[in-house]
mmCIF file of C-alpha atoms in Angstrom:
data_model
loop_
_atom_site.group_PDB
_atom_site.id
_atom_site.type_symbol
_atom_site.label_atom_id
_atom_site.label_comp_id
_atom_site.label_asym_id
_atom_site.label_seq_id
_atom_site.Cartn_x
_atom_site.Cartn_y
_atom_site.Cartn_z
ATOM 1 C CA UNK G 1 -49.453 -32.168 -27.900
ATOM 2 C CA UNK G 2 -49.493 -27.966 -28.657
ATOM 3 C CA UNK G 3 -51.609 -27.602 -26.337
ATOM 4 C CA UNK G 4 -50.084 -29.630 -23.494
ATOM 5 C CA UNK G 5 -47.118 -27.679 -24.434
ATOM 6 C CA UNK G 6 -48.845 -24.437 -24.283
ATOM 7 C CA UNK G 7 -50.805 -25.265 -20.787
ATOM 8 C CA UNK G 8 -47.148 -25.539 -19.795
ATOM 9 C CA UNK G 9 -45.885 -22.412 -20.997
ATOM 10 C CA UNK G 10 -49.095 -20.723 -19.373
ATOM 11 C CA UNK G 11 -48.136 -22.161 -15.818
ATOM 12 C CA UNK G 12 -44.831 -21.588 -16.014
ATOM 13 C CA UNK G 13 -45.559 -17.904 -17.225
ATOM 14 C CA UNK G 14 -47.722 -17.560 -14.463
ATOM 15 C CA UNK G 15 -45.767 -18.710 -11.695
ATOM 16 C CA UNK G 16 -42.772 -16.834 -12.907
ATOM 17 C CA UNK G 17 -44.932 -13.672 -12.785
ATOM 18 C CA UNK G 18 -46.222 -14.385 -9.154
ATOM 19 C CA UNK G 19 -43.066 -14.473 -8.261
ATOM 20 C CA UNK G 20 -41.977 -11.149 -9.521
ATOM 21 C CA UNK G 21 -39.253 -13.000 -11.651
ATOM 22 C CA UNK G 22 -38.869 -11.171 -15.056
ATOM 23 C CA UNK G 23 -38.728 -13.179 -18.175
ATOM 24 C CA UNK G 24 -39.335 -13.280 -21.834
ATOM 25 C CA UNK G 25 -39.953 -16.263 -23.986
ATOM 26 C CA UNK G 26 -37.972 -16.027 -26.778
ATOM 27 C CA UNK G 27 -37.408 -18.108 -30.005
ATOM 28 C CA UNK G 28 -40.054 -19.817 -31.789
ATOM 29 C CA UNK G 29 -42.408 -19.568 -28.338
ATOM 30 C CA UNK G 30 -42.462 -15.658 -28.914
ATOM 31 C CA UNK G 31 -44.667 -16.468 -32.227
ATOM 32 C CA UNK G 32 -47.213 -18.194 -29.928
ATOM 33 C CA UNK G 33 -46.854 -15.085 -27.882
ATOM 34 C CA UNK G 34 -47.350 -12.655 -30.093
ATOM 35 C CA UNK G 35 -46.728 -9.477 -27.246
ATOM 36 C CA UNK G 36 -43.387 -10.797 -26.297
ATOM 37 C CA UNK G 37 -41.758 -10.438 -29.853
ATOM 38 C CA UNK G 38 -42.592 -6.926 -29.891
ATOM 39 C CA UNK G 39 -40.640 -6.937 -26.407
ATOM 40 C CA UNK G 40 -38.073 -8.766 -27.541
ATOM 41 C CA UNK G 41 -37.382 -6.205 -30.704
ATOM 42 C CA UNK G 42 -37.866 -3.650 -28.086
ATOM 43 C CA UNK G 43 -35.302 -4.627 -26.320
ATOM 44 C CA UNK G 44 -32.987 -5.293 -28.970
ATOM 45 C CA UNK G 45 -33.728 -1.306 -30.067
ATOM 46 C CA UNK G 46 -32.707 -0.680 -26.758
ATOM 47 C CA UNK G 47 -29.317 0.845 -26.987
ATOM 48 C CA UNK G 48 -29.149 0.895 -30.987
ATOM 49 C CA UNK G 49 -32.669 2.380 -31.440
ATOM 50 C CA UNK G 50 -32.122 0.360 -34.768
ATOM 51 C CA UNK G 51 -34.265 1.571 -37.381
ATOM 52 C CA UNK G 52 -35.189 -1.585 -38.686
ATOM 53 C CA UNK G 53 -36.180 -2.842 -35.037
ATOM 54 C CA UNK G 54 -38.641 -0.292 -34.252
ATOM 55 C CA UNK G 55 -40.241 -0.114 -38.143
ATOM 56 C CA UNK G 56 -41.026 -3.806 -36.643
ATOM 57 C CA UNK G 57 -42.454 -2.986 -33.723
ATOM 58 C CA UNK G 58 -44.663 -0.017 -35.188
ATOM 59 C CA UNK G 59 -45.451 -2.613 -37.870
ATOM 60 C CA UNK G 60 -46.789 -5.761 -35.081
ATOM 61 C CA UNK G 61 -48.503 -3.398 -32.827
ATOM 62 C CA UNK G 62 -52.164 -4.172 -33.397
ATOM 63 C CA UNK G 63 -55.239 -3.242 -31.702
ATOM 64 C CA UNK G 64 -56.109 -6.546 -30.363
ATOM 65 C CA UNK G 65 -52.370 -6.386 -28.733
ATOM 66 C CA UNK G 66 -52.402 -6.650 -24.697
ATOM 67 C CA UNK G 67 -51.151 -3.088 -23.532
ATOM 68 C CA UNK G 68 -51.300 -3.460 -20.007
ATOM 69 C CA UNK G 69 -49.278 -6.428 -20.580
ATOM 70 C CA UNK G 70 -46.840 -4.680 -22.919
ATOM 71 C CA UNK G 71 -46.007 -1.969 -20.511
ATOM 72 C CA UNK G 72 -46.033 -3.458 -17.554
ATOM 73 C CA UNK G 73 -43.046 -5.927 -19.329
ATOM 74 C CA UNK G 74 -41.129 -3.352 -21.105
ATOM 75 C CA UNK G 75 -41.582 -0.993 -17.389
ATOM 76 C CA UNK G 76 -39.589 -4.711 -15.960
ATOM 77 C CA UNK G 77 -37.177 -4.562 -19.222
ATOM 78 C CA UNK G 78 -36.311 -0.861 -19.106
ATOM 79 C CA UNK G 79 -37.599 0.041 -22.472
ATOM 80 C CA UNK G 80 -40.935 1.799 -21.240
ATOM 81 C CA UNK G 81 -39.922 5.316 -23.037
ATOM 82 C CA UNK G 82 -39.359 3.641 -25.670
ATOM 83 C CA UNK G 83 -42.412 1.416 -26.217
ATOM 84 C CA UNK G 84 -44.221 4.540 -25.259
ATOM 85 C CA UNK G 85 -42.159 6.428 -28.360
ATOM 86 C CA UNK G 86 -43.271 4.014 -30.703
ATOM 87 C CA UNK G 87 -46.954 3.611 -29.196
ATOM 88 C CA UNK G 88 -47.499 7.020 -29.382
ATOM 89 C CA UNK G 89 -46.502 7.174 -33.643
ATOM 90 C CA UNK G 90 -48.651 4.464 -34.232
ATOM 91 C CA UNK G 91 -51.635 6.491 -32.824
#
């Protein structure tokens, strides 16, 4: 049943992205997305640049991360700068 559930997600994802519609799953989806939780703390940073919220981000980046997906989200999200910020202290 997962992976019904996830060929679901996929379509939907996909669709919504053809369409130029932003989105981000959030919840327990963004642990099956693993990308979109860093956006989501991103976000979250945005206006507090909390600490705690960026340590997390820094923390999940990982090498086998999608980059080109990253920024092109937080570009749609408005937290570019500051993905690129944190990108560029994990280097």
């Amino acid at each position: 049943m997962v992976e019904n559930e996830l060929e679901v997600l996929r379509d939907v994802s996909s669709r919504l992205e053809s369409a130029g519609i932003a989105f981000m799953l959030t919840g327990s989806l963004a642990l099956n997305y693993y990308e979109d939780l860093i956006l989501s703390k991103l976000y979250w940073a945005k206006e507090s640049r909390s600490d705690l919220q960026l340590g997390d981000v820094r923390n999940l980046l990982a090498p086998e991360c999608d980059l080109d997906y990253l920024r092109s989200r937080a570009r749609m999200l408005g937290v570019e700068p500051l993905f690129e910020e944190v990108q560029s202290r994990n280097e």
